[in-house]
PDB file of C-alpha atoms in Angstrom:
ATOM      1  CA  UNK E   1       0.000   0.000   0.000  1.00  0.00           C
ATOM      2  CA  UNK E   2       1.512   3.302  -1.038  1.00  0.00           C
ATOM      3  CA  UNK E   3       0.799   6.939  -0.442  1.00  0.00           C
ATOM      4  CA  UNK E   4      -1.571   7.243  -3.400  1.00  0.00           C
ATOM      5  CA  UNK E   5      -4.443   5.086  -4.619  1.00  0.00           C
ATOM      6  CA  UNK E   6      -5.515   4.472  -8.184  1.00  0.00           C
ATOM      7  CA  UNK E   7      -9.074   3.221  -8.620  1.00  0.00           C
ATOM      8  CA  UNK E   8      -9.897   0.467 -11.078  1.00  0.00           C
ATOM      9  CA  UNK E   9     -13.648   0.772 -11.483  1.00  0.00           C
ATOM     10  CA  UNK E  10     -16.104  -1.768 -12.827  1.00  0.00           C
ATOM     11  CA  UNK E  11     -19.691  -0.610 -13.352  1.00  0.00           C
ATOM     12  CA  UNK E  12     -21.887  -3.494 -14.465  1.00  0.00           C
ATOM     13  CA  UNK E  13     -19.906  -4.929 -17.416  1.00  0.00           C
ATOM     14  CA  UNK E  14     -17.751  -1.942 -18.318  1.00  0.00           C
ATOM     15  CA  UNK E  15     -14.194  -1.645 -16.956  1.00  0.00           C
ATOM     16  CA  UNK E  16     -12.325   1.635 -16.853  1.00  0.00           C
ATOM     17  CA  UNK E  17      -8.627   0.974 -16.230  1.00  0.00           C
ATOM     18  CA  UNK E  18      -5.815   3.324 -15.394  1.00  0.00           C
ATOM     19  CA  UNK E  19      -2.279   2.037 -15.297  1.00  0.00           C
ATOM     20  CA  UNK E  20       0.755   3.242 -13.397  1.00  0.00           C
ATOM     21  CA  UNK E  21       4.041   1.615 -12.546  1.00  0.00           C
ATOM     22  CA  UNK E  22       5.042   4.018  -9.771  1.00  0.00           C
ATOM     23  CA  UNK E  23       6.052   1.994  -6.726  1.00  0.00           C
ATOM     24  CA  UNK E  24       4.058   4.167  -4.303  1.00  0.00           C
ATOM     25  CA  UNK E  25       0.745   3.765  -6.156  1.00  0.00           C
ATOM     26  CA  UNK E  26      -1.903   1.515  -4.609  1.00  0.00           C
ATOM     27  CA  UNK E  27      -4.750  -0.127  -6.503  1.00  0.00           C
ATOM     28  CA  UNK E  28      -8.304  -1.083  -5.702  1.00  0.00           C
ATOM     29  CA  UNK E  29     -11.284  -2.339  -7.635  1.00  0.00           C
ATOM     30  CA  UNK E  30     -14.723  -0.828  -7.149  1.00  0.00           C
ATOM     31  CA  UNK E  31     -17.638  -3.045  -8.179  1.00  0.00           C
ATOM     32  CA  UNK E  32     -21.146  -1.642  -8.186  1.00  0.00           C
ATOM     33  CA  UNK E  33     -24.625  -2.201  -9.642  1.00  0.00           C
ATOM     34  CA  UNK E  34     -24.030  -5.665 -11.047  1.00  0.00           C
ATOM     35  CA  UNK E  35     -27.804  -6.355 -11.177  1.00  0.00           C
ATOM     36  CA  UNK E  36     -27.300 -10.006 -11.968  1.00  0.00           C
ATOM     37  CA  UNK E  37     -30.204 -11.723 -13.766  1.00  0.00           C
ATOM     38  CA  UNK E  38     -29.739 -15.521 -13.708  1.00  0.00           C
ATOM     39  CA  UNK E  39     -32.949 -16.006 -15.729  1.00  0.00           C
ATOM     40  CA  UNK E  40     -31.561 -14.017 -18.683  1.00  0.00           C
ATOM     41  CA  UNK E  41     -31.175 -16.018 -21.884  1.00  0.00           C
ATOM     42  CA  UNK E  42     -29.971 -15.283 -25.396  1.00  0.00           C
ATOM     43  CA  UNK E  43     -32.685 -14.526 -27.997  1.00  0.00           C
ATOM     44  CA  UNK E  44     -35.211 -13.671 -25.290  1.00  0.00           C
ATOM     45  CA  UNK E  45     -37.581 -10.750 -25.767  1.00  0.00           C
ATOM     46  CA  UNK E  46     -36.141  -7.397 -24.726  1.00  0.00           C
ATOM     47  CA  UNK E  47     -39.677  -6.264 -23.954  1.00  0.00           C
ATOM     48  CA  UNK E  48     -39.872  -9.127 -21.468  1.00  0.00           C
ATOM     49  CA  UNK E  49     -36.644  -7.987 -19.752  1.00  0.00           C
ATOM     50  CA  UNK E  50     -34.746 -10.780 -21.542  1.00  0.00           C
ATOM     51  CA  UNK E  51     -36.192 -13.453 -19.277  1.00  0.00           C
ATOM     52  CA  UNK E  52     -39.114 -14.619 -21.440  1.00  0.00           C
ATOM     53  CA  UNK E  53     -40.394 -14.808 -25.017  1.00  0.00           C
ATOM     54  CA  UNK E  54     -38.466 -14.669 -28.261  1.00  0.00           C
ATOM     55  CA  UNK E  55     -36.497 -11.682 -29.461  1.00  0.00           C
ATOM     56  CA  UNK E  56     -33.100 -10.090 -29.947  1.00  0.00           C
ATOM     57  CA  UNK E  57     -31.380 -10.425 -26.575  1.00  0.00           C
ATOM     58  CA  UNK E  58     -27.664 -10.921 -27.147  1.00  0.00           C
ATOM     59  CA  UNK E  59     -25.474 -13.543 -25.558  1.00  0.00           C
ATOM     60  CA  UNK E  60     -23.681 -11.019 -23.347  1.00  0.00           C
ATOM     61  CA  UNK E  61     -26.557  -8.590 -22.881  1.00  0.00           C
ATOM     62  CA  UNK E  62     -28.373  -5.851 -24.722  1.00  0.00           C
ATOM     63  CA  UNK E  63     -28.286  -2.062 -24.803  1.00  0.00           C
ATOM     64  CA  UNK E  64     -31.756  -1.796 -26.344  1.00  0.00           C
ATOM     65  CA  UNK E  65     -34.022  -2.431 -23.380  1.00  0.00           C
ATOM     66  CA  UNK E  66     -34.491  -2.836 -19.654  1.00  0.00           C
ATOM     67  CA  UNK E  67     -32.507  -6.042 -19.311  1.00  0.00           C
ATOM     68  CA  UNK E  68     -30.086  -6.852 -16.540  1.00  0.00           C
ATOM     69  CA  UNK E  69     -26.757  -8.655 -16.587  1.00  0.00           C
ATOM     70  CA  UNK E  70     -26.543 -12.301 -17.721  1.00  0.00           C
ATOM     71  CA  UNK E  71     -24.355 -14.700 -15.775  1.00  0.00           C
ATOM     72  CA  UNK E  72     -21.888 -15.095 -18.640  1.00  0.00           C
ATOM     73  CA  UNK E  73     -21.185 -11.353 -18.685  1.00  0.00           C
ATOM     74  CA  UNK E  74     -20.635 -11.198 -14.935  1.00  0.00           C
ATOM     75  CA  UNK E  75     -18.147 -14.058 -15.227  1.00  0.00           C
ATOM     76  CA  UNK E  76     -16.407 -12.350 -18.151  1.00  0.00           C
ATOM     77  CA  UNK E  77     -16.135  -9.062 -16.243  1.00  0.00           C
ATOM     78  CA  UNK E  78     -14.552 -10.703 -13.224  1.00  0.00           C
ATOM     79  CA  UNK E  79     -12.174 -12.609 -15.490  1.00  0.00           C
ATOM     80  CA  UNK E  80     -11.086  -9.295 -17.015  1.00  0.00           C
ATOM     81  CA  UNK E  81     -10.556  -7.799 -13.580  1.00  0.00           C
ATOM     82  CA  UNK E  82      -8.448 -10.781 -12.603  1.00  0.00           C
ATOM     83  CA  UNK E  83      -6.426 -10.450 -15.799  1.00  0.00           C
ATOM     84  CA  UNK E  84      -5.826  -6.713 -15.502  1.00  0.00           C
ATOM     85  CA  UNK E  85      -5.090  -6.484 -11.775  1.00  0.00           C
ATOM     86  CA  UNK E  86      -5.103  -9.882 -10.057  1.00  0.00           C
ATOM     87  CA  UNK E  87      -3.801  -8.651  -6.695  1.00  0.00           C
ATOM     88  CA  UNK E  88      -5.281  -5.241  -5.873  1.00  0.00           C
ATOM     89  CA  UNK E  89      -4.768  -3.830  -2.398  1.00  0.00           C
ATOM     90  CA  UNK E  90      -8.483  -4.174  -1.661  1.00  0.00           C
ATOM     91  CA  UNK E  91     -11.940  -4.199  -3.267  1.00  0.00           C
ATOM     92  CA  UNK E  92     -14.981  -1.985  -2.682  1.00  0.00           C
ATOM     93  CA  UNK E  93     -18.320  -3.604  -3.514  1.00  0.00           C
ATOM     94  CA  UNK E  94     -20.942  -0.850  -3.317  1.00  0.00           C
ATOM     95  CA  UNK E  95     -24.251  -2.618  -3.703  1.00  0.00           C
ATOM     96  CA  UNK E  96     -27.083  -3.693  -6.003  1.00  0.00           C
ATOM     97  CA  UNK E  97     -26.540  -7.343  -6.868  1.00  0.00           C
ATOM     98  CA  UNK E  98     -30.291  -7.963  -7.362  1.00  0.00           C
ATOM     99  CA  UNK E  99     -31.889  -7.372 -10.777  1.00  0.00           C
ATOM    100  CA  UNK E 100     -34.065  -4.314 -11.271  1.00  0.00           C
ATOM    101  CA  UNK E 101     -37.183  -6.411 -11.840  1.00  0.00           C
ATOM    102  CA  UNK E 102     -36.819  -9.858 -10.278  1.00  0.00           C
ATOM    103  CA  UNK E 103     -39.515 -12.261 -11.414  1.00  0.00           C
ATOM    104  CA  UNK E 104     -40.481 -13.459  -7.960  1.00  0.00           C
ATOM    105  CA  UNK E 105     -38.371 -13.446  -4.852  1.00  0.00           C
ATOM    106  CA  UNK E 106     -38.473 -13.774  -1.084  1.00  0.00           C
ATOM    107  CA  UNK E 107     -36.081 -13.166   1.796  1.00  0.00           C
ATOM    108  CA  UNK E 108     -34.054 -16.275   1.004  1.00  0.00           C
ATOM    109  CA  UNK E 109     -33.644 -15.137  -2.607  1.00  0.00           C
ATOM    110  CA  UNK E 110     -32.345 -11.744  -1.460  1.00  0.00           C
ATOM    111  CA  UNK E 111     -29.715 -13.449   0.678  1.00  0.00           C
ATOM    112  CA  UNK E 112     -28.774 -15.809  -2.162  1.00  0.00           C
ATOM    113  CA  UNK E 113     -28.020 -12.755  -4.277  1.00  0.00           C
ATOM    114  CA  UNK E 114     -25.839 -11.347  -1.486  1.00  0.00           C
ATOM    115  CA  UNK E 115     -24.052 -14.704  -1.413  1.00  0.00           C
ATOM    116  CA  UNK E 116     -23.150 -14.089  -5.082  1.00  0.00           C
ATOM    117  CA  UNK E 117     -20.945 -11.247  -3.836  1.00  0.00           C
ATOM    118  CA  UNK E 118     -19.003 -13.681  -1.679  1.00  0.00           C
ATOM    119  CA  UNK E 119     -18.935 -16.272  -4.470  1.00  0.00           C
ATOM    120  CA  UNK E 120     -17.338 -13.965  -7.043  1.00  0.00           C
ATOM    121  CA  UNK E 121     -14.866 -12.431  -4.615  1.00  0.00           C
ATOM    122  CA  UNK E 122     -13.748 -15.807  -3.308  1.00  0.00           C
ATOM    123  CA  UNK E 123     -13.530 -17.295  -6.803  1.00  0.00           C
ATOM    124  CA  UNK E 124     -11.492 -14.534  -8.422  1.00  0.00           C
ATOM    125  CA  UNK E 125      -9.854 -12.686  -5.524  1.00  0.00           C
ATOM    126  CA  UNK E 126      -9.533 -15.189  -2.672  1.00  0.00           C
ATOM    127  CA  UNK E 127      -6.619 -13.391  -0.982  1.00  0.00           C
ATOM    128  CA  UNK E 128      -7.915  -9.812  -1.333  1.00  0.00           C
ATOM    129  CA  UNK E 129      -9.734  -7.947   1.427  1.00  0.00           C
ATOM    130  CA  UNK E 130     -13.154  -6.643   0.338  1.00  0.00           C
ATOM    131  CA  UNK E 131     -15.539  -4.096   1.820  1.00  0.00           C
ATOM    132  CA  UNK E 132     -19.173  -4.696   0.765  1.00  0.00           C
ATOM    133  CA  UNK E 133     -22.350  -2.720   1.385  1.00  0.00           C
ATOM    134  CA  UNK E 134     -26.027  -2.807   0.406  1.00  0.00           C
ATOM    135  CA  UNK E 135     -27.759  -0.959  -2.426  1.00  0.00           C
ATOM    136  CA  UNK E 136     -31.336   0.217  -2.752  1.00  0.00           C
ATOM    137  CA  UNK E 137     -32.284  -2.854  -4.837  1.00  0.00           C
ATOM    138  CA  UNK E 138     -30.908  -5.312  -2.280  1.00  0.00           C
ATOM    139  CA  UNK E 139     -34.147  -5.214  -0.307  1.00  0.00           C
ATOM    140  CA  UNK E 140     -37.555  -6.770   0.200  1.00  0.00           C
ATOM    141  CA  UNK E 141     -40.076  -5.307  -0.421  1.00  0.00           C
ATOM    142  CA  UNK E 142     -38.443  -3.441  -3.272  1.00  0.00           C
ATOM    143  CA  UNK E 143     -36.603  -0.308  -2.099  1.00  0.00           C
ATOM    144  CA  UNK E 144     -37.930  -0.730   1.461  1.00  0.00           C
ATOM    145  CA  UNK E 145     -35.335  -0.684   4.228  1.00  0.00           C
ATOM    146  CA  UNK E 146     -35.792  -0.163   7.959  1.00  0.00           C
ATOM    147  CA  UNK E 147     -33.578   2.152   9.994  1.00  0.00           C
ATOM    148  CA  UNK E 148     -33.050  -0.348  12.806  1.00  0.00           C
ATOM    149  CA  UNK E 149     -32.092  -3.980  13.280  1.00  0.00           C
ATOM    150  CA  UNK E 150     -34.010  -6.377  11.049  1.00  0.00           C
ATOM    151  CA  UNK E 151     -33.564  -9.509   9.013  1.00  0.00           C
ATOM    152  CA  UNK E 152     -31.775  -7.935   6.020  1.00  0.00           C
ATOM    153  CA  UNK E 153     -28.926  -6.530   8.085  1.00  0.00           C
ATOM    154  CA  UNK E 154     -28.610  -9.639  10.248  1.00  0.00           C
ATOM    155  CA  UNK E 155     -28.692 -12.222   7.468  1.00  0.00           C
ATOM    156  CA  UNK E 156     -26.439 -10.186   5.174  1.00  0.00           C
ATOM    157  CA  UNK E 157     -23.921  -9.778   7.999  1.00  0.00           C
ATOM    158  CA  UNK E 158     -23.929 -13.559   8.393  1.00  0.00           C
ATOM    159  CA  UNK E 159     -23.477 -14.052   4.642  1.00  0.00           C
ATOM    160  CA  UNK E 160     -20.616 -11.533   4.476  1.00  0.00           C
ATOM    161  CA  UNK E 161     -18.988 -12.643   7.730  1.00  0.00           C
ATOM    162  CA  UNK E 162     -15.731 -13.401   5.906  1.00  0.00           C
ATOM    163  CA  UNK E 163     -15.395  -9.682   5.136  1.00  0.00           C
ATOM    164  CA  UNK E 164     -17.032  -8.120   8.207  1.00  0.00           C
ATOM    165  CA  UNK E 165     -15.246  -8.462  11.525  1.00  0.00           C
ATOM    166  CA  UNK E 166     -17.164  -8.680  14.788  1.00  0.00           C
ATOM    167  CA  UNK E 167     -16.849  -4.912  15.320  1.00  0.00           C
ATOM    168  CA  UNK E 168     -17.962  -4.181  11.761  1.00  0.00           C
ATOM    169  CA  UNK E 169     -20.940  -6.518  12.118  1.00  0.00           C
ATOM    170  CA  UNK E 170     -22.092  -4.765  15.294  1.00  0.00           C
ATOM    171  CA  UNK E 171     -22.967  -1.535  13.465  1.00  0.00           C
ATOM    172  CA  UNK E 172     -23.930  -3.328  10.237  1.00  0.00           C
ATOM    173  CA  UNK E 173     -26.586  -5.270  12.142  1.00  0.00           C
ATOM    174  CA  UNK E 174     -27.799  -2.007  13.652  1.00  0.00           C
ATOM    175  CA  UNK E 175     -28.154  -0.049  10.430  1.00  0.00           C
ATOM    176  CA  UNK E 176     -26.075  -1.419   7.550  1.00  0.00           C
ATOM    177  CA  UNK E 177     -22.945   0.693   8.138  1.00  0.00           C
ATOM    178  CA  UNK E 178     -19.441   0.119   9.513  1.00  0.00           C
ATOM    179  CA  UNK E 179     -15.863   1.329   9.671  1.00  0.00           C
ATOM    180  CA  UNK E 180     -12.443  -0.312   9.877  1.00  0.00           C
ATOM    181  CA  UNK E 181      -8.815   0.374   9.133  1.00  0.00           C
ATOM    182  CA  UNK E 182      -7.776  -0.794   5.674  1.00  0.00           C
ATOM    183  CA  UNK E 183      -4.168  -0.385   6.675  1.00  0.00           C
ATOM    184  CA  UNK E 184      -2.239   1.815   9.061  1.00  0.00           C
ATOM    185  CA  UNK E 185      -3.306   5.397   8.486  1.00  0.00           C
ATOM    186  CA  UNK E 186      -6.111   4.589   6.020  1.00  0.00           C
ATOM    187  CA  UNK E 187      -9.698   4.011   7.159  1.00  0.00           C
ATOM    188  CA  UNK E 188     -12.896   3.133   5.299  1.00  0.00           C
ATOM    189  CA  UNK E 189     -16.325   4.336   6.401  1.00  0.00           C
ATOM    190  CA  UNK E 190     -19.192   2.468   4.716  1.00  0.00           C
ATOM    191  CA  UNK E 191     -22.504   4.321   4.965  1.00  0.00           C
ATOM    192  CA  UNK E 192     -25.974   2.960   4.260  1.00  0.00           C
ATOM    193  CA  UNK E 193     -27.412   5.777   2.136  1.00  0.00           C
ATOM    194  CA  UNK E 194     -29.912   3.346   0.571  1.00  0.00           C
ATOM    195  CA  UNK E 195     -32.024   3.638   3.727  1.00  0.00           C
ATOM    196  CA  UNK E 196     -32.776   7.262   2.766  1.00  0.00           C
ATOM    197  CA  UNK E 197     -33.631   6.468  -0.865  1.00  0.00           C
ATOM    198  CA  UNK E 198     -36.646   8.520  -1.842  1.00  0.00           C
ATOM    199  CA  UNK E 199     -38.740   5.418  -2.681  1.00  0.00           C
ATOM    200  CA  UNK E 200     -38.207   3.964   0.806  1.00  0.00           C
ATOM    201  CA  UNK E 201     -41.538   4.359   2.599  1.00  0.00           C
ATOM    202  CA  UNK E 202     -40.191   2.960   5.868  1.00  0.00           C
ATOM    203  CA  UNK E 203     -38.097   6.059   6.615  1.00  0.00           C
ATOM    204  CA  UNK E 204     -39.206   9.683   6.355  1.00  0.00           C
ATOM    205  CA  UNK E 205     -36.158  11.970   6.239  1.00  0.00           C
ATOM    206  CA  UNK E 206     -38.292  14.877   7.438  1.00  0.00           C
ATOM    207  CA  UNK E 207     -38.874  13.050  10.712  1.00  0.00           C
ATOM    208  CA  UNK E 208     -35.707  10.995  10.930  1.00  0.00           C
ATOM    209  CA  UNK E 209     -32.678  12.634   9.352  1.00  0.00           C
ATOM    210  CA  UNK E 210     -30.262  10.275  11.108  1.00  0.00           C
ATOM    211  CA  UNK E 211     -31.431   6.679  10.630  1.00  0.00           C
ATOM    212  CA  UNK E 212     -29.999   4.255  13.180  1.00  0.00           C
ATOM    213  CA  UNK E 213     -27.758   7.053  14.478  1.00  0.00           C
ATOM    214  CA  UNK E 214     -25.526   6.641  11.428  1.00  0.00           C
ATOM    215  CA  UNK E 215     -24.474  10.253  10.897  1.00  0.00           C
ATOM    216  CA  UNK E 216     -23.787  10.950  14.561  1.00  0.00           C
ATOM    217  CA  UNK E 217     -21.669   7.790  14.564  1.00  0.00           C
ATOM    218  CA  UNK E 218     -19.871   8.879  11.364  1.00  0.00           C
ATOM    219  CA  UNK E 219     -19.068  12.265  12.926  1.00  0.00           C
ATOM    220  CA  UNK E 220     -17.437  10.525  15.880  1.00  0.00           C
ATOM    221  CA  UNK E 221     -15.458   8.240  13.584  1.00  0.00           C
ATOM    222  CA  UNK E 222     -14.263  11.202  11.513  1.00  0.00           C
ATOM    223  CA  UNK E 223     -13.279  13.165  14.623  1.00  0.00           C
ATOM    224  CA  UNK E 224     -11.273  10.192  15.857  1.00  0.00           C
ATOM    225  CA  UNK E 225      -9.666   9.745  12.434  1.00  0.00           C
ATOM    226  CA  UNK E 226      -8.515  13.367  12.479  1.00  0.00           C
ATOM    227  CA  UNK E 227      -7.112  12.963  15.963  1.00  0.00           C
ATOM    228  CA  UNK E 228      -5.233   9.837  14.839  1.00  0.00           C
ATOM    229  CA  UNK E 229      -4.000  11.442  11.596  1.00  0.00           C
ATOM    230  CA  UNK E 230      -5.849   8.894   9.459  1.00  0.00           C
ATOM    231  CA  UNK E 231      -6.958   9.344   5.871  1.00  0.00           C
ATOM    232  CA  UNK E 232     -10.565   8.272   5.279  1.00  0.00           C
ATOM    233  CA  UNK E 233     -12.266   6.756   2.240  1.00  0.00           C
ATOM    234  CA  UNK E 234     -16.056   7.008   2.535  1.00  0.00           C
ATOM    235  CA  UNK E 235     -18.167   4.634   0.427  1.00  0.00           C
ATOM    236  CA  UNK E 236     -21.923   4.420  -0.091  1.00  0.00           C
ATOM    237  CA  UNK E 237     -24.369   3.323  -2.763  1.00  0.00           C
ATOM    238  CA  UNK E 238     -26.534   6.387  -3.444  1.00  0.00           C
ATOM    239  CA  UNK E 239     -24.532   9.597  -3.774  1.00  0.00           C
ATOM    240  CA  UNK E 240     -25.214  12.232  -1.147  1.00  0.00           C
ATOM    241  CA  UNK E 241     -28.088  14.461  -2.294  1.00  0.00           C
ATOM    242  CA  UNK E 242     -29.039  12.274  -5.291  1.00  0.00           C
ATOM    243  CA  UNK E 243     -32.520  10.726  -5.176  1.00  0.00           C
ATOM    244  CA  UNK E 244     -32.302  10.467  -1.407  1.00  0.00           C
ATOM    245  CA  UNK E 245     -33.014  12.256   1.844  1.00  0.00           C
ATOM    246  CA  UNK E 246     -29.315  12.629   2.559  1.00  0.00           C
ATOM    247  CA  UNK E 247     -28.725  16.340   2.572  1.00  0.00           C
ATOM    248  CA  UNK E 248     -26.672  18.425   4.982  1.00  0.00           C
ATOM    249  CA  UNK E 249     -25.828  15.520   7.283  1.00  0.00           C
ATOM    250  CA  UNK E 250     -22.065  15.782   7.021  1.00  0.00           C
ATOM    251  CA  UNK E 251     -20.434  18.035   9.557  1.00  0.00           C
ATOM    252  CA  UNK E 252     -17.178  19.783   8.926  1.00  0.00           C
ATOM    253  CA  UNK E 253     -14.359  18.074  10.750  1.00  0.00           C
ATOM    254  CA  UNK E 254     -11.561  20.461  11.754  1.00  0.00           C
ATOM    255  CA  UNK E 255      -8.338  19.718   9.920  1.00  0.00           C
ATOM    256  CA  UNK E 256      -5.382  18.467  11.932  1.00  0.00           C
ATOM    257  CA  UNK E 257      -2.899  21.076  13.144  1.00  0.00           C
ATOM    258  CA  UNK E 258      -0.052  21.824  10.743  1.00  0.00           C
ATOM    259  CA  UNK E 259       3.221  20.011  11.329  1.00  0.00           C
ATOM    260  CA  UNK E 260       5.871  21.892  13.284  1.00  0.00           C
ATOM    261  CA  UNK E 261       8.385  23.830  11.221  1.00  0.00           C
ATOM    262  CA  UNK E 262      11.626  22.032  10.463  1.00  0.00           C
ATOM    263  CA  UNK E 263      14.456  22.743  12.893  1.00  0.00           C
TER     264      UNK E 263
END
């Protein structure tokens, strides 16, 4: 791990790669919005989301309709990641493994999709530390997420136990968020912004602007990080202020004092 980080980002099936040979450059993959659709099949009808009928759905997907990612494309994307950077310093997985329009699903199906995260990471990057979080589609009912302990947080924490330590699981089970040191001097804070998605009827930001005490907790973590001279990488699924009730929840953290002048 060096003093700088270079992100290698995969969004669905598209990889954007940046290369550098500088010895002090670190690398990480970010994986987001996979939206895996195991029922997808080639030559299905695009109007039927590529899971039924006859039509023009391609082998690796289609750009012409509301179809999600076929299994073969997910495998191909992870193979490319493995080829391009087989040993990154770490991986961020930032949510949305479920398809946009699952045919029928229940709680067990939701957890099986979360297990796909573990499956792909273990298959292609078995020795790499990963930091996963939930997206707004990783829910049941669709888009609905409570701001306190409930089955989704508990069962996902169990499924991702290889990547979430006991301390990380404690806050994840409370509200889907956590923090940990990636390495000395570098911390990750994973926030659950999906809980404030504007289609979530279980939480009203006007009445509850700090679900599960997440932002008060984040302020404490940031204050401690400043005191310990740590750099912080903050990850979340829905960007702050975009289609969500997350607005002015981030408090300014005073910068650390300047270093003393050289003798």
